XYZ file of C-alpha atoms in Angstrom:
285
model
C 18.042 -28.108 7.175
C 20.050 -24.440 6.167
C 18.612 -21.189 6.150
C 15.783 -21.120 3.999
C 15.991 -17.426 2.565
C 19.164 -15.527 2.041
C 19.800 -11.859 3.243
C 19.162 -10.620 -0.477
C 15.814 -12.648 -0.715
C 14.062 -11.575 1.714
C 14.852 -7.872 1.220
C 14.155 -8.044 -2.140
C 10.150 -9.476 -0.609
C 10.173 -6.512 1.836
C 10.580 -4.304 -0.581
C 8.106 -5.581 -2.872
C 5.768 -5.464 -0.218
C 6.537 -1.437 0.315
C 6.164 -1.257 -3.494
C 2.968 -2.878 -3.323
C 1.676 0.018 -0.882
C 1.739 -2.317 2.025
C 3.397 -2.132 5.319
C 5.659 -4.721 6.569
C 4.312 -6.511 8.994
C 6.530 -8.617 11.455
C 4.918 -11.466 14.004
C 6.075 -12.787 16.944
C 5.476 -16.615 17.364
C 5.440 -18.588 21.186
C 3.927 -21.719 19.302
C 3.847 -23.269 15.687
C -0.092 -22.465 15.975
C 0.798 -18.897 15.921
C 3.562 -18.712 13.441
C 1.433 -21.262 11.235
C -1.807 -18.417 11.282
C 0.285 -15.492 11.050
C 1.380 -16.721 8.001
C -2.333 -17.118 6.750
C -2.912 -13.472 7.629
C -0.433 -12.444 5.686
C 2.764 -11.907 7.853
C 6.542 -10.774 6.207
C 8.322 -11.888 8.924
C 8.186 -14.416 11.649
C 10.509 -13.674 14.997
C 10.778 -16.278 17.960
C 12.483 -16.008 20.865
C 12.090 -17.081 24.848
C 9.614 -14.169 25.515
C 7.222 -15.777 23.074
C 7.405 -18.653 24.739
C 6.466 -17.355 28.342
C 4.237 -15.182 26.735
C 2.184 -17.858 25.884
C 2.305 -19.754 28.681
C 0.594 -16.788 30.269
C 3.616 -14.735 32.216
C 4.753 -11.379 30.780
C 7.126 -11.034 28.268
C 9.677 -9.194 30.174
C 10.112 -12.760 31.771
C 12.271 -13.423 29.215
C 14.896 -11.094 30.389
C 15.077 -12.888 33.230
C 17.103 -15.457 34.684
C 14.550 -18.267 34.223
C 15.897 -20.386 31.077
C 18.517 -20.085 28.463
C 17.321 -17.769 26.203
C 19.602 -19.405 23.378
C 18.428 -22.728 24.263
C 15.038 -21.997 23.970
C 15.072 -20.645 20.863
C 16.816 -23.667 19.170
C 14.311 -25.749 20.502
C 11.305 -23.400 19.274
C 12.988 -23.952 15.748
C 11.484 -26.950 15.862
C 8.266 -26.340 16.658
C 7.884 -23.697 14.080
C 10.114 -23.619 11.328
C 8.439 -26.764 9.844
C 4.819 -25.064 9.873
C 5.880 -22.223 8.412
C 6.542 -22.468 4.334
C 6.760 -18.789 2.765
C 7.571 -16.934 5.646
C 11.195 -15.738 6.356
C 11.090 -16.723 10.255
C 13.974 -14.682 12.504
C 15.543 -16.046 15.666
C 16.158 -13.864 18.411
C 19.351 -14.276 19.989
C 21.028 -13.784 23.063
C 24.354 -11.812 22.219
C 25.613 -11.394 25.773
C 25.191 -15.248 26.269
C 28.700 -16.010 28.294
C 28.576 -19.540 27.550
C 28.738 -19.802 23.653
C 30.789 -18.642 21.121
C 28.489 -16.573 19.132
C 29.928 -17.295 15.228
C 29.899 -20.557 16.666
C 25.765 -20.697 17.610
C 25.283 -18.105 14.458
C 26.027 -21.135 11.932
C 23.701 -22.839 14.102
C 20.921 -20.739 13.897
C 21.665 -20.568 9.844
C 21.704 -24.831 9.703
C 17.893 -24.947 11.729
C 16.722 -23.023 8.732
C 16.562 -19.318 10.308
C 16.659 -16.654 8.126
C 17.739 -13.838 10.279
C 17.910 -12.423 14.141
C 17.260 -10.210 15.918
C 18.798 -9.139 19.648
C 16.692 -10.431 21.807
C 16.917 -10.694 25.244
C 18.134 -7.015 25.297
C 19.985 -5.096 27.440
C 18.650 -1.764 25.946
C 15.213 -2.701 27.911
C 17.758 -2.164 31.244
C 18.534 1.053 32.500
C 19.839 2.789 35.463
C 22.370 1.428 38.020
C 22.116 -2.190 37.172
C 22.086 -1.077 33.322
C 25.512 1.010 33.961
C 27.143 -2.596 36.201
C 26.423 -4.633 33.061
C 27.880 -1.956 30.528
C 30.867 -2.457 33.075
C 31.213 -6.005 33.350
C 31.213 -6.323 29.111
C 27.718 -7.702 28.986
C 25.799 -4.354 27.622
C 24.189 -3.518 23.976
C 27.461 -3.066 22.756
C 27.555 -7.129 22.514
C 24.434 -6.785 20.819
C 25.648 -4.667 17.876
C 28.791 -7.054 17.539
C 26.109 -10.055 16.959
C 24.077 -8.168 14.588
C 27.439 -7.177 12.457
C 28.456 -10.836 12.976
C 24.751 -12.111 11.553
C 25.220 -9.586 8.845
C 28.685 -11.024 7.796
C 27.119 -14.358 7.584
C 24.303 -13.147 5.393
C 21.637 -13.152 7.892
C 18.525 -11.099 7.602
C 18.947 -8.777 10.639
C 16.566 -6.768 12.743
C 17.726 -5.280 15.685
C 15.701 -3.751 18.250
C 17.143 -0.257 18.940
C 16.041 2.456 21.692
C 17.138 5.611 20.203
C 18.833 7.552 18.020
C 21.940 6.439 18.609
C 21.128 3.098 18.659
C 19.963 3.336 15.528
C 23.062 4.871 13.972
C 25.502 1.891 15.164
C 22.846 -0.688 14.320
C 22.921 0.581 10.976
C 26.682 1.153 10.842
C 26.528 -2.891 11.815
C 24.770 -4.061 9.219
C 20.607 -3.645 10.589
C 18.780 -4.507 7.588
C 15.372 -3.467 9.154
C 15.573 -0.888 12.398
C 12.779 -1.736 14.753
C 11.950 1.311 17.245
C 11.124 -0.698 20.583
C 8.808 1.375 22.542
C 8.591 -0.480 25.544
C 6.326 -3.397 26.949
C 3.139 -3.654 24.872
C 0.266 -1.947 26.405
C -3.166 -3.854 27.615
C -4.173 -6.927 28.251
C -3.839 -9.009 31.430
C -0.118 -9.292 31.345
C 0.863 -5.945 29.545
C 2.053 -2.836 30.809
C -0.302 -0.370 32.229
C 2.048 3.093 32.100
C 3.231 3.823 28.267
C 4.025 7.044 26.226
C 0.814 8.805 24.498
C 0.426 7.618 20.538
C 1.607 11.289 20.002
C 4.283 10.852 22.159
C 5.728 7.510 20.686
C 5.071 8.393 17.212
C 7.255 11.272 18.042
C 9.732 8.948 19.277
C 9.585 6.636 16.669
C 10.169 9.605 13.795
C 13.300 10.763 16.002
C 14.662 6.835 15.818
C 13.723 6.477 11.928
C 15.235 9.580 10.452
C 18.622 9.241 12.556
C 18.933 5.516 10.872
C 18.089 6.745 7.764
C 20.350 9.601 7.523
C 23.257 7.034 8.467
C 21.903 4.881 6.011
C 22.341 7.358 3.615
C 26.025 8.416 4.699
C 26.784 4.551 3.548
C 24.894 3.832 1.232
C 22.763 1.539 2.541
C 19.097 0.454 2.284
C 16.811 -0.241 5.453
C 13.634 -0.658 6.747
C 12.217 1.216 9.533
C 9.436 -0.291 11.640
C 8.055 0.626 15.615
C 7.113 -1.982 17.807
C 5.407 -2.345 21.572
C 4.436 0.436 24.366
C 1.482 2.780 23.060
C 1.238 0.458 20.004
C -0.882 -2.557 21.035
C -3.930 -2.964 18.329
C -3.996 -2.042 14.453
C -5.643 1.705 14.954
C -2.793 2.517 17.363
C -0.577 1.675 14.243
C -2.210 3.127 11.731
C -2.623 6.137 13.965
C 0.531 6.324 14.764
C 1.695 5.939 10.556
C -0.432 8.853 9.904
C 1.636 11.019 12.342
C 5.075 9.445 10.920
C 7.134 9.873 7.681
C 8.773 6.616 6.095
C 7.818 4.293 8.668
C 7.777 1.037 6.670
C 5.662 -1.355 9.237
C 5.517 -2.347 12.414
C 6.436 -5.736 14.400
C 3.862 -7.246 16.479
C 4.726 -9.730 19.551
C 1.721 -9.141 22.286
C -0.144 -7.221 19.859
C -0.512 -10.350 17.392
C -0.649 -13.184 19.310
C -1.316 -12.900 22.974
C -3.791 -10.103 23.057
C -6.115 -11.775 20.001
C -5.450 -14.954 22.179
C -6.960 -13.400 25.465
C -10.222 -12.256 23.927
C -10.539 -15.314 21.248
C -10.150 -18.062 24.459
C -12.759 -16.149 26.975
C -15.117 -15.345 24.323
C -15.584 -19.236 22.926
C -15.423 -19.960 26.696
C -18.542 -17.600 27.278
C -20.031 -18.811 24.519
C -20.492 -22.328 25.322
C -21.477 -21.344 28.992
C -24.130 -19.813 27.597
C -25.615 -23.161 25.946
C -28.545 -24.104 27.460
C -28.673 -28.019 28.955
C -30.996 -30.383 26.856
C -34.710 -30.619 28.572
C -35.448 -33.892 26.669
C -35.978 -36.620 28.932
């Protein structure tokens, strides 16, 4: 198998999407069930990574920034499970740049042979802060290796979509290549395993604006064309999106992980489950 759609395909499909009048709309995919059904609904982009994966084994997703599996390994094994269920749909791999054990152009062309079409950074480090934030920065393991991967994906003619955190961020993601700038908010809101404490929609639409006009202005300076989309915190179900688009100028989608597959999950599983509790036991004799 080789990468199914080139770089210049599948921005030429997002932007026929935009021309349409319709937002692109990424998924995030723990299993082939939900990669195969996002597809069905309509999905421009599929993006697995370990996260998905503990996600839907019911632990949070910021378990995949910890030091529980090999975030690179998992992935290549999830290629398996999904790729082959999914057949229109562009699916991204989210990769590990500060990985210490592989030679990243080396594991690149391997993400290209499974039939990836893209990546995006993910673990990231731009979800750490403070003093153990500043140690990794330090010790060479920081975002910075996470910009060199996307510029590296980009050279091989990957599809990339890097999760950024700000504004400056953005502008080196761009300057790297970053086909489509995702604004990462934070952990995804509600649920039984999402966060509790995010921004107000206000507040992360604000954000989000801030994020999108600093990429686009560099995109500008080079000449470049990009997507913008937000993704996670405040923004967990379709009216905080479309809430927060109203507030927003040239916001081109958003990219759904929780929001798409574990929190539909959650309510879909208890209600059927309540449902059939309900049935009443045969009186016949």
């Amino acid at each position: 198998m080789s990468m199914k759609f080139t770089r210049e395909e599948v921005m030429d499909k997002l932007q026929e999407t935009i021309d349409a009048g319709d937002p692109i709309i990424g998924s995030g995919a723990g299993t082939g069930i939900s990669a195969k059904f996002a597809e069905r609904g309509g999905t421009d982009l599929i993006i697995i990574y370990n996260s998905g994966r503990y996600r839907m084994a019911g632990r949070g997703s910021h378990a995949g920034l910890l030091a529980y599996g090999d975030a690179n390994e998992i992935v290549t094994e999830m290629a398996g499970e999904v790729i082959p269920v999914v057949e229109e749909t562009p699916v991204l791999a989210g990769v590990h740049a500060t990985d210490p054990f592989r030679e990243m152009d080396v594991f690149l062309d391997e993400i290209k042979r499974l039939g990836f079409s893209g990546v995006q950074n993910f673990p990231t480090h731009g979800l750490i802060d403070g003093k153990f934030g500043e140690e990794l920065d330090d010790l060479g393991l920081g975002y910075d290796k996470e910009i060199d991967m996307i510029e590296q994906a980009n050279n091989r003619g990957l599809l990339t979509a890097p999760y950024v955190f700000d504004e400056e961020q953005a502008r080196k993601m761009v300057r790297a290549g970053g086909d489509v700038i995702v604004a990462h908010l934070g952990l995804t809101r509600g649920g039984d395993i999402g966060n509790e404490e995010v921004s107000s929609l206000d507040q992360s639409s604000k954000r989000v604006q801030r994020i999108r006009d600093a990429a686009v202005e560099e995109a500008d300076s080079l000449n470049r064309d990009i997507f913008v989309i937000s993704h996670g915190g405040a923004l967990a179900e379709p009216e905080d999106v479309a809430y927060s688009m109203e507030q927003t100028t040239g916001i081109h989608g958003f990219f759904g992980a929780s929001s798409v597959e574990r929190l539909p999950t959650e309510r879909a599983i208890q209600a059927q489950v309540e449902e059939f509790k309900e049935i009443a036991l045969g009186q016949a004799d």
